Amino acid sequence: MRIIAVNGSPRKDKVSKTAMMLESFISGCRQEGAAVELINLREKDIKMCTGCYACWTKSPGECAFRDDMKDVLTAVREADLEIWATPLYFFGPTAMFKNFLDRSIPMAEPFIIKKDDLCSHPLRGKSRHIVFMSVAGFYESDHFQPMSDWLHFMERRGLIKIIAEIYRPESEFMSAPQLKERVAEVLASAEQAGRELVRNGSIDKKTITNIQQEIIPDQQTYIDLANKYWSWAIERNRKHREKRN
Ligand SMILES: Cc1cc2nc3c(=O)[nH]c(=O)nc-3n(C[C@H](O)[C@H](O)[C@H](O)COP(=O)(O)O)c2cc1C
């Protein structure tokens, strides 16, 4: 199985919780023999889609820009499955990730068809099978709902086929030393999910529940710890500034 994993976090690997989750998931996929190519969008030169529609009229299937998206699209077209990984930013994907999708518009035809009574653009090639993964700072899992609705909206119009959705709230606490053991369980479950995906073509509901397990005991503790962290970070910066002056 050929898999392309697209990471839309602007943060580097050591701090990015998306990267943390993705690394475990990819490791599981590779253990079962999948060939996985990881693309960190932050390392690529991918210009914003300008809506010129050259990819639909002038050079069908090919964007007018000559940047890194050309190779990314080739890898997407050759893959059996895509992992879309993005942090939650304002209840949606990062701008960088969204631009990756916008720039994949050459994969669609301009012509409009009816699918289950809904208007859509047919894809030029095979359908895009997606495992969607996201992390979010907040405690409540329903922060992911608008993004999940958006994915299902695309699926109903035949643009993608969702194989699995993996959401990890309370993400910033994944680097807290006190929670090391719980986080190790989460990451082991993400690895397990990768193995299941390649072995069975799907991910067990129980494995997804384990990935999404609470790592902070309750909402009030979450609020207290988060606010304590921000006060500490502001104070630390204030002290650094004072030292410099
Ligand atoms: C601009 C911005 C918007 C964000 N919006 C949300 C949000 O809507 N809901 C949420 O739970 N977390 C939100 N967060 C927190 C991130 O999802 C969280 O820090 C996550 O760990 C970032 O992923 P990364 O570590 O892979 O970069 C936001 C962070 C930033 C910088």
Coordinates of N, CA and C in Angstrom, one line a residue, residues 20 33 47 98 107 160 185:
M20 N 3.7 14.6 16.4 CA 3.9 13.5 17.4 C 2.9 12.3 17.0
G33 N 4.2 -3.0 6.5 CA 4.7 -3.0 5.1 C 4.3 -1.9 4.2
K47 N 2.5 28.1 -3.5 CA 1.8 29.4 -3.6 C 0.3 29.3 -3.4
K98 N -5.3 24.1 4.2 CA -6.5 24.4 3.3 C -5.9 24.8 1.9
M107 N -7.0 18.3 -9.8 CA -7.5 16.9 -9.8 C -8.9 16.7 -10.2
I160 N -14.1 12.9 -1.8 CA -13.2 12.1 -1.0 C -14.0 10.9 -0.5
E185 N 0.3 5.9 26.2 CA -0.8 5.0 25.8 C -1.5 5.6 24.6

